[in-house]
Amino acid sequence: MRLPPDAALIIIDLQKAIDHPSWGERNNPEAESNIAALLAAWRSTGRPIYHVRHDSVEPASHYRPGQPGHDFKPEAWPFPHETIIAKRTNSAFIGTDLESRLRGANQSVLVVAGVITNNSVEATVRMAGNLGFNTFLAEDATFTFGRKDWNGIFRTAPEVHAMSLANLDGEYCTVTTTCALLDAIRDAAEKRSKARSPEDTSRPGTRK
């Protein structure tokens, strides 16, 4: 995997509302720590970061502005200079300037993390793929919750998560892992470091 210096990290809806018990049982308990690791890597290498915040218009939503759940979770708290994209629908591209910001900065490679896998994450990734962005989805830096399928059969959070990833991989994005992304960033940093290093100009028999 190759990640260019301008590969954009997009973190979707990682707000305190996602911890409300009404959601039920989730998967990927390590997702927040993986997102924090991705954020740290992007920040240390100066790559672009977009924090997507859901500003719900539903009166009962814990994501509604003014509610405690509207705040970002600590693991994904934006730095003052980082971009916040406020959305009101599931896709981060609908009713926002995310696409125009990405196009204006010539950022064509996206790395997506956040919640919920089969809702806002899937909707955003599908649209990113349709818009022509080269998109990677960190499967262990996103999570979802158990729910009943159309036939009324309860599907666990890992099952829902896996089916959503199957819908996306190879069609709209490349599903990958946090570790693979971090390795790609380290590899790119090492290559840049070697490219900047002066060549050894010593010759056989020459004393240093």
Coordinates of N, CA and C in Angstrom, one line a residue:
M1 N 0.8 -1.2 0.0 CA 0.0 0.0 0.0 C 0.9 1.2 0.0
R2 N 0.5 2.2 -0.8 CA 1.2 3.5 -0.9 C 0.3 4.6 -0.5
L3 N 0.7 5.4 0.4 CA -0.1 6.6 0.8 C 0.7 7.8 0.5
P4 N 0.2 8.7 -0.4 CA 0.9 9.9 -0.7 C 0.9 10.9 0.5
P5 N 1.8 11.9 0.5 CA 1.8 12.8 1.6 C 0.5 13.6 1.9
D6 N -0.3 13.7 0.8 CA -1.6 14.4 1.0 C -2.8 13.5 1.1
A7 N -2.5 12.2 1.5 CA -3.7 11.3 1.8 C -4.4 11.8 3.0
A8 N -5.8 12.0 2.8 CA -6.6 12.6 3.8 C -7.2 11.6 4.7
L9 N -7.1 11.8 6.0 CA -7.8 11.0 7.0 C -9.2 11.6 7.3
I10 N -10.2 10.9 7.2 CA -11.6 11.3 7.4 C -12.2 10.5 8.6
I11 N -12.4 11.1 9.7 CA -13.0 10.5 10.9 C -14.5 10.9 11.0
I12 N -15.3 9.9 11.0 CA -16.8 10.1 10.9 C -17.5 9.9 12.2
D13 N -18.1 11.0 12.7 CA -19.1 10.9 13.8 C -18.6 10.3 15.1
L14 N -17.3 10.4 15.4 CA -16.9 9.8 16.6 C -17.1 10.8 17.7
Q15 N -18.4 10.9 18.1 CA -18.9 11.8 19.2 C -19.4 11.0 20.4
K16 N -19.5 11.7 21.5 CA -19.9 11.0 22.7 C -21.3 10.3 22.6
A17 N -22.1 10.7 21.7 CA -23.4 10.1 21.5 C -23.4 8.6 21.2
I18 N -22.3 8.2 20.6 CA -22.1 6.8 20.2 C -22.0 5.9 21.4
D19 N -21.7 6.4 22.6 CA -21.6 5.6 23.8 C -22.9 5.4 24.5
H20 N -24.0 6.0 24.0 CA -25.3 5.9 24.7 C -25.7 4.4 24.7
P21 N -26.1 3.9 25.9 CA -26.5 2.4 25.9 C -27.6 2.0 25.0
S22 N -28.4 3.0 24.5 CA -29.5 2.6 23.7 C -29.1 2.0 22.3
W23 N -27.8 2.2 22.0 CA -27.3 1.6 20.7 C -27.2 0.1 20.8
G24 N -27.0 -0.5 22.0 CA -26.8 -1.9 22.2 C -25.4 -2.3 22.2
E25 N -25.2 -3.6 21.9 CA -23.8 -4.2 21.9 C -23.0 -3.9 20.6
R26 N -21.8 -3.4 20.8 CA -21.0 -3.0 19.6 C -19.9 -4.1 19.4
N27 N -19.1 -3.9 18.3 CA -17.9 -4.7 18.1 C -16.7 -3.7 18.1
N28 N -15.6 -4.3 17.9 CA -14.3 -3.5 17.8 C -14.1 -2.6 18.9
P29 N -14.0 -3.1 20.2 CA -13.7 -2.2 21.3 C -12.4 -1.4 21.2
E30 N -11.5 -1.9 20.4 CA -10.3 -1.2 20.2 C -10.3 -0.1 19.2
A31 N -11.5 0.2 18.6 CA -11.6 1.1 17.5 C -11.1 2.5 17.9
E32 N -11.5 3.0 19.0 CA -11.1 4.4 19.4 C -9.5 4.5 19.6
S33 N -8.9 3.5 20.1 CA -7.4 3.5 20.3 C -6.8 3.5 18.9
N34 N -7.4 2.7 17.9 CA -6.8 2.7 16.6 C -7.0 4.0 15.9
I35 N -8.1 4.6 16.1 CA -8.3 6.0 15.5 C -7.3 7.0 16.1
A36 N -7.1 6.9 17.4 CA -6.1 7.8 18.0 C -4.7 7.5 17.4
A37 N -4.4 6.3 17.1 CA -3.1 6.0 16.5 C -3.0 6.5 15.1
L38 N -4.1 6.4 14.3 CA -4.1 7.0 13.0 C -3.9 8.5 13.1
L39 N -4.7 9.1 14.0 CA -4.6 10.6 14.2 C -3.1 11.0 14.5
A40 N -2.5 10.3 15.4 CA -1.1 10.6 15.8 C -0.2 10.5 14.6
A41 N -0.4 9.5 13.8 CA 0.5 9.3 12.6 C 0.3 10.4 11.6
W42 N -1.0 10.8 11.4 CA -1.3 11.8 10.4 C -0.8 13.2 10.9
R43 N -0.9 13.4 12.2 CA -0.4 14.7 12.7 C 1.1 14.8 12.7
S44 N 1.8 13.7 13.0 CA 3.2 13.7 13.0 C 3.9 13.9 11.6
T45 N 3.1 13.5 10.6 CA 3.6 13.6 9.2 C 3.0 14.8 8.4
G46 N 2.1 15.5 9.1 CA 1.6 16.7 8.5 C 0.5 16.4 7.4
R47 N -0.1 15.2 7.4 CA -1.1 14.9 6.5 C -2.4 15.6 6.8
P48 N -3.3 15.8 5.8 CA -4.6 16.4 6.1 C -5.6 15.6 6.9
I49 N -6.3 16.2 7.8 CA -7.3 15.5 8.6 C -8.6 16.3 8.5
Y50 N -9.7 15.5 8.4 CA -11.0 16.0 8.4 C -11.9 15.3 9.5
H51 N -12.4 16.1 10.4 CA -13.2 15.6 11.4 C -14.7 15.8 11.0
V52 N -15.4 14.7 10.8 CA -16.8 14.9 10.4 C -17.7 14.8 11.7
R53 N -18.5 15.8 11.9 CA -19.4 15.9 13.0 C -20.8 15.8 12.6
H54 N -21.6 15.0 13.3 CA -23.0 14.9 12.9 C -23.8 15.9 13.8
D55 N -24.5 16.8 13.1 CA -25.3 17.8 13.8 C -26.8 17.4 13.5
S56 N -27.3 16.5 14.3 CA -28.6 15.9 14.0 C -29.7 17.0 14.2
V57 N -30.7 16.9 13.3 CA -31.9 17.8 13.4 C -33.1 17.0 14.1
E58 N -32.8 15.8 14.5 CA -33.9 15.0 15.2 C -33.9 15.5 16.7
P59 N -35.1 15.9 17.2 CA -35.2 16.4 18.6 C -34.7 15.4 19.6
A60 N -34.9 14.1 19.4 CA -34.6 13.1 20.4 C -33.1 12.6 20.2
S61 N -32.4 13.0 19.2 CA -31.1 12.5 19.0 C -30.1 13.0 20.0
H62 N -29.2 12.0 20.4 CA -28.1 12.4 21.3 C -27.0 13.1 20.5
Y63 N -27.1 13.1 19.2 CA -26.2 13.8 18.3 C -26.6 15.3 18.1
R64 N -27.7 15.7 18.6 CA -28.2 17.0 18.4 C -27.3 18.1 19.0
P65 N -27.0 19.2 18.3 CA -26.2 20.2 18.9 C -26.9 20.7 20.2
G66 N -26.0 21.0 21.2 CA -26.5 21.4 22.5 C -26.6 20.2 23.5
Q67 N -26.6 19.0 23.0 CA -26.6 17.8 23.9 C -25.2 17.4 24.2
P68 N -24.9 16.8 25.4 CA -23.6 16.3 25.7 C -23.0 15.4 24.7
G69 N -23.9 14.6 24.1 CA -23.4 13.6 23.1 C -22.9 14.2 21.8
H70 N -23.1 15.5 21.6 CA -22.7 16.2 20.4 C -21.2 16.4 20.4
D71 N -20.5 16.4 21.5 CA -19.1 16.6 21.6 C -18.3 15.5 21.0
F72 N -17.2 15.8 20.5 CA -16.3 14.7 20.0 C -15.8 13.9 21.2
K73 N -15.5 12.6 21.0 CA -14.9 11.8 22.0 C -13.4 12.2 22.2
P74 N -12.9 12.0 23.3 CA -11.5 12.5 23.6 C -10.5 12.0 22.6
E75 N -10.6 10.7 22.2 CA -9.7 10.1 21.3 C -9.6 10.8 19.9
A76 N -10.7 11.5 19.6 CA -10.8 12.1 18.3 C -11.0 13.6 18.3
W77 N -10.6 14.2 19.5 CA -10.8 15.6 19.6 C -9.9 16.4 18.7
P78 N -10.5 17.3 17.8 CA -9.7 18.0 16.8 C -8.8 19.0 17.4
F79 N -7.6 19.2 16.8 CA -6.7 20.3 17.2 C -7.3 21.5 16.6
P80 N -7.0 22.7 17.1 CA -7.6 24.0 16.6 C -7.5 24.2 15.1
H81 N -6.4 23.8 14.5 CA -6.2 24.1 13.1 C -6.8 23.0 12.2
E82 N -7.4 22.0 12.7 CA -7.9 20.9 11.9 C -9.3 21.2 11.5
T83 N -9.7 20.7 10.3 CA -10.9 20.9 9.7 C -12.1 20.1 10.2
I84 N -13.2 20.8 10.5 CA -14.4 20.1 11.0 C -15.5 20.2 9.9
I85 N -16.0 19.1 9.5 CA -17.1 19.1 8.5 C -18.4 18.7 9.2
A86 N -19.3 19.7 9.3 CA -20.6 19.4 9.9 C -21.6 18.9 8.9
K87 N -22.3 17.8 9.2 CA -23.2 17.2 8.3 C -24.6 16.9 9.1
R88 N -25.6 16.8 8.3 CA -26.9 16.5 8.9 C -27.6 15.2 8.3
T89 N -26.9 14.6 7.4 CA -27.4 13.3 6.8 C -26.3 12.3 7.1
N90 N -26.5 11.1 6.5 CA -25.5 10.0 6.8 C -24.2 10.2 6.0
S91 N -24.3 10.7 4.8 CA -23.1 10.8 4.0 C -22.4 12.2 4.3
A92 N -21.0 12.1 4.5 CA -20.3 13.3 4.8 C -20.2 14.2 3.6
F93 N -20.6 13.7 2.4 CA -20.5 14.5 1.2 C -21.8 15.3 0.9
I94 N -22.9 15.0 1.5 CA -24.2 15.6 1.3 C -24.4 16.8 2.1
G95 N -24.6 18.0 1.5 CA -24.9 19.2 2.2 C -23.7 19.8 2.9
T96 N -22.5 19.3 2.5 CA -21.2 19.9 3.1 C -20.3 20.3 1.9
D97 N -19.2 20.9 2.3 CA -18.1 21.3 1.4 C -17.0 20.3 1.3
L98 N -17.2 19.1 1.8 CA -16.0 18.2 1.9 C -15.5 17.9 0.5
E99 N -16.3 17.6 -0.5 CA -15.8 17.3 -1.8 C -15.0 18.5 -2.4
S100 N -15.5 19.7 -2.2 CA -14.9 20.9 -2.8 C -13.5 21.1 -2.1
R101 N -13.5 20.9 -0.8 CA -12.2 21.0 -0.1 C -11.2 20.0 -0.6
L102 N -11.6 18.8 -0.7 CA -10.7 17.8 -1.2 C -10.2 18.1 -2.6
R103 N -11.1 18.4 -3.5 CA -10.8 18.8 -4.9 C -9.8 20.0 -4.9
G104 N -10.2 21.0 -4.1 CA -9.4 22.2 -4.1 C -7.9 22.0 -3.7
A105 N -7.7 21.0 -2.8 CA -6.4 20.7 -2.3 C -5.7 19.5 -3.1
N106 N -6.4 19.1 -4.1 CA -5.9 18.0 -5.0 C -5.6 16.7 -4.1
Q107 N -6.5 16.5 -3.2 CA -6.4 15.3 -2.3 C -7.3 14.2 -2.9
S108 N -6.7 13.2 -3.5 CA -7.5 12.2 -4.2 C -7.5 10.8 -3.4
V109 N -6.7 10.7 -2.4 CA -6.6 9.5 -1.6 C -7.2 9.7 -0.3
L110 N -8.2 8.9 0.1 CA -8.9 9.1 1.4 C -8.7 7.8 2.3
V111 N -8.5 8.1 3.6 CA -8.6 7.0 4.5 C -9.7 7.3 5.5
V112 N -10.6 6.3 5.6 CA -11.9 6.6 6.4 C -11.9 5.7 7.7
A113 N -12.3 6.3 8.8 CA -12.5 5.6 10.0 C -13.7 6.3 10.7
G114 N -14.2 5.7 11.8 CA -15.4 6.3 12.5 C -16.6 5.4 12.6
V115 N -17.7 6.0 12.7 CA -18.9 5.2 13.0 C -20.1 5.8 12.2
I116 N -21.1 5.0 12.0 CA -21.3 3.6 12.2 C -21.0 2.8 10.9
T117 N -20.4 1.7 11.0 CA -19.9 1.0 9.8 C -20.9 0.9 8.7
N118 N -22.1 0.4 9.0 CA -23.2 0.2 8.0 C -24.1 1.4 7.8
N119 N -23.7 2.5 8.4 CA -24.6 3.7 8.2 C -23.7 4.8 7.6
S120 N -23.3 5.8 8.5 CA -22.6 6.9 7.9 C -21.2 6.6 7.3
V121 N -20.6 5.6 7.8 CA -19.3 5.2 7.2 C -19.6 4.6 5.8
E122 N -20.5 3.6 5.7 CA -20.8 3.0 4.5 C -21.3 4.0 3.4
A123 N -22.2 4.9 3.9 CA -22.7 5.9 3.0 C -21.6 6.8 2.4
T124 N -20.7 7.2 3.3 CA -19.6 8.1 2.9 C -18.7 7.4 1.9
V125 N -18.3 6.2 2.3 CA -17.4 5.4 1.4 C -18.0 5.1 0.1
R126 N -19.2 4.8 0.0 CA -19.9 4.5 -1.3 C -19.8 5.8 -2.2
M127 N -20.1 6.9 -1.6 CA -20.1 8.1 -2.4 C -18.7 8.5 -2.8
A128 N -17.7 8.3 -1.8 CA -16.3 8.6 -2.2 C -15.9 7.8 -3.4
G129 N -16.2 6.5 -3.4 CA -15.9 5.7 -4.5 C -16.5 6.1 -5.8
N130 N -17.8 6.5 -5.7 CA -18.5 6.9 -6.9 C -18.0 8.2 -7.4
L131 N -17.5 9.1 -6.5 CA -16.9 10.3 -7.0 C -15.5 10.2 -7.5
G132 N -14.9 9.0 -7.4 CA -13.6 8.8 -8.0 C -12.4 8.9 -7.1
F133 N -12.7 9.0 -5.8 CA -11.6 9.0 -4.8 C -11.1 7.6 -4.6
N134 N -9.7 7.5 -4.4 CA -9.1 6.3 -4.1 C -9.2 6.1 -2.6
T135 N -10.1 5.3 -2.1 CA -10.5 5.3 -0.7 C -10.1 4.0 0.0
F136 N -9.6 4.1 1.2 CA -9.2 3.0 2.1 C -10.1 3.1 3.3
L137 N -10.6 2.0 3.8 CA -11.4 1.9 5.0 C -10.7 1.0 6.0
A138 N -10.4 1.6 7.2 CA -9.7 0.9 8.2 C -10.8 0.1 9.0
E139 N -10.8 -1.2 8.8 CA -11.9 -2.0 9.3 C -11.9 -2.1 10.9
D140 N -10.7 -2.0 11.5 CA -10.6 -2.1 12.9 C -10.6 -0.7 13.6
A141 N -10.9 0.4 12.8 CA -11.0 1.7 13.3 C -12.4 2.2 13.1
T142 N -13.3 1.3 13.0 CA -14.8 1.6 12.8 C -15.5 0.5 13.5
F143 N -16.8 0.8 13.9 CA -17.6 -0.3 14.6 C -19.1 0.0 14.4
T144 N -19.9 -1.0 14.7 CA -21.3 -0.9 14.6 C -22.0 -1.7 15.7
F145 N -23.3 -1.9 15.6 CA -24.1 -2.5 16.6 C -24.9 -3.6 16.0
G146 N -25.3 -4.6 16.9 CA -26.2 -5.6 16.4 C -27.6 -5.1 16.1
R147 N -28.3 -5.8 15.1 CA -29.6 -5.4 14.7 C -30.3 -6.5 14.0
K148 N -31.6 -6.4 13.8 CA -32.4 -7.4 13.1 C -32.3 -7.2 11.6
D149 N -32.2 -8.3 10.8 CA -32.2 -8.1 9.4 C -33.6 -8.0 8.9
W150 N -33.8 -7.9 7.6 CA -35.1 -7.7 7.0 C -36.1 -8.8 7.3
N151 N -35.5 -10.0 7.6 CA -36.4 -11.2 7.9 C -36.6 -11.3 9.4
G152 N -36.2 -10.3 10.2 CA -36.4 -10.4 11.6 C -35.4 -11.2 12.4
I153 N -34.3 -11.6 11.7 CA -33.3 -12.4 12.4 C -32.3 -11.5 13.0
F154 N -32.0 -11.6 14.3 CA -31.0 -10.7 14.9 C -29.6 -11.1 14.4
R155 N -28.9 -10.1 14.0 CA -27.5 -10.2 13.5 C -26.6 -9.5 14.5
T156 N -25.5 -10.1 14.9 CA -24.6 -9.5 15.9 C -23.8 -8.4 15.3
A157 N -23.2 -7.6 16.1 CA -22.4 -6.4 15.6 C -21.3 -6.9 14.7
P158 N -20.6 -8.0 15.0 CA -19.5 -8.4 14.1 C -20.1 -8.9 12.7
E159 N -21.3 -9.5 12.8 CA -21.9 -9.9 11.5 C -22.3 -8.7 10.7
V160 N -23.0 -7.7 11.3 CA -23.4 -6.5 10.6 C -22.1 -5.8 10.0
H161 N -21.1 -5.7 10.8 CA -19.9 -5.1 10.4 C -19.2 -5.8 9.2
A162 N -19.2 -7.1 9.3 CA -18.6 -7.9 8.2 C -19.3 -7.8 6.9
M163 N -20.7 -7.8 7.0 CA -21.4 -7.7 5.7 C -21.3 -6.3 5.1
S164 N -21.2 -5.2 5.9 CA -21.0 -3.9 5.4 C -19.7 -3.8 4.7
L165 N -18.6 -4.4 5.3 CA -17.3 -4.4 4.7 C -17.3 -5.1 3.4
A166 N -18.0 -6.2 3.3 CA -18.1 -7.0 2.1 C -18.8 -6.2 1.0
N167 N -19.8 -5.4 1.4 CA -20.5 -4.6 0.4 C -19.6 -3.6 -0.3
L168 N -18.6 -3.1 0.5 CA -17.7 -2.0 0.1 C -16.4 -2.4 -0.6
D169 N -15.8 -3.4 -0.1 CA -14.5 -3.8 -0.5 C -14.4 -4.2 -2.0
G170 N -13.5 -3.6 -2.7 CA -13.3 -3.9 -4.1 C -14.3 -3.2 -5.1
E171 N -15.3 -2.6 -4.5 CA -16.3 -1.9 -5.3 C -16.2 -0.4 -5.1
Y172 N -16.1 0.0 -3.9 CA -16.1 1.4 -3.5 C -14.8 1.8 -2.8
C173 N -14.1 0.8 -2.3 CA -12.9 1.1 -1.5 C -12.0 -0.1 -1.4
T174 N -10.9 0.0 -0.7 CA -10.1 -1.1 -0.3 C -10.2 -1.2 1.2
V175 N -10.7 -2.3 1.7 CA -10.7 -2.5 3.2 C -9.4 -2.9 3.7
T176 N -8.9 -2.2 4.7 CA -7.5 -2.5 5.2 C -7.6 -2.4 6.8
T177 N -6.4 -2.4 7.4 CA -6.3 -2.3 8.8 C -5.5 -1.1 9.3
T178 N -5.6 -0.8 10.6 CA -4.8 0.3 11.1 C -3.3 0.0 11.0
C179 N -3.0 -1.2 11.3 CA -1.5 -1.6 11.2 C -1.0 -1.4 9.8
A180 N -1.7 -1.9 8.8 CA -1.3 -1.7 7.4 C -1.1 -0.2 7.1
L181 N -2.0 0.6 7.5 CA -1.9 2.0 7.2 C -0.7 2.7 7.9
L182 N -0.5 2.3 9.2 CA 0.7 2.8 9.9 C 2.0 2.4 9.3
D183 N 2.0 1.1 8.8 CA 3.2 0.6 8.2 C 3.5 1.4 6.9
A184 N 2.4 1.7 6.1 CA 2.5 2.5 4.9 C 3.1 3.8 5.2
I185 N 2.7 4.5 6.2 CA 3.2 5.8 6.6 C 4.7 5.7 7.0
R186 N 5.0 4.7 7.8 CA 6.4 4.5 8.2 C 7.3 4.2 7.0
D187 N 6.8 3.4 6.0 CA 7.6 3.1 4.8 C 7.8 4.4 4.0
A188 N 6.8 5.2 3.9 CA 6.9 6.4 3.1 C 7.9 7.4 3.8
A189 N 7.9 7.4 5.1 CA 8.8 8.3 5.8 C 10.3 7.8 5.6
E190 N 10.4 6.5 5.7 CA 11.8 6.0 5.5 C 12.3 6.2 4.1
K191 N 11.5 6.1 3.1 CA 11.9 6.4 1.7 C 12.3 7.8 1.5
R192 N 11.5 8.7 2.1 CA 11.8 10.2 2.0 C 13.1 10.5 2.7
S193 N 13.3 9.8 3.9 CA 14.5 10.1 4.6 C 15.8 9.6 3.8
K194 N 15.7 8.4 3.2 CA 16.8 7.9 2.4 C 17.0 8.8 1.2
A195 N 15.9 9.3 0.6 CA 16.1 10.2 -0.6 C 16.8 11.5 -0.2
R196 N 16.6 12.0 1.0 CA 17.3 13.2 1.4 C 18.7 13.0 1.9
S197 N 19.1 11.8 2.2 CA 20.4 11.5 2.8 C 21.5 11.7 1.7
P198 N 22.6 12.3 2.0 CA 23.7 12.5 1.0 C 24.2 11.2 0.6
E199 N 24.6 11.1 -0.7 CA 25.2 9.8 -1.1 C 26.6 9.7 -0.6
D200 N 27.0 8.4 -0.4 CA 28.4 8.1 0.1 C 29.3 8.3 -1.1
T201 N 30.1 9.3 -1.1 CA 31.0 9.7 -2.2 C 32.4 9.1 -2.0
S202 N 32.6 8.3 -0.9 CA 33.9 7.8 -0.6 C 34.3 6.8 -1.7
R203 N 35.6 6.7 -2.0 CA 36.1 5.7 -3.0 C 37.0 4.7 -2.2
P204 N 37.2 3.5 -2.8 CA 38.1 2.6 -2.2 C 39.5 3.2 -2.0
G205 N 40.1 3.0 -0.9 CA 41.4 3.6 -0.6 C 41.4 5.0 -0.2
T206 N 40.3 5.6 -0.2 CA 40.2 7.0 0.3 C 40.0 7.0 1.8
R207 N 40.8 7.8 2.5 CA 40.7 7.9 4.0 C 39.6 8.9 4.3
K208 N 38.8 8.5 5.2 CA 37.7 9.5 5.7 C 38.2 10.3 6.8

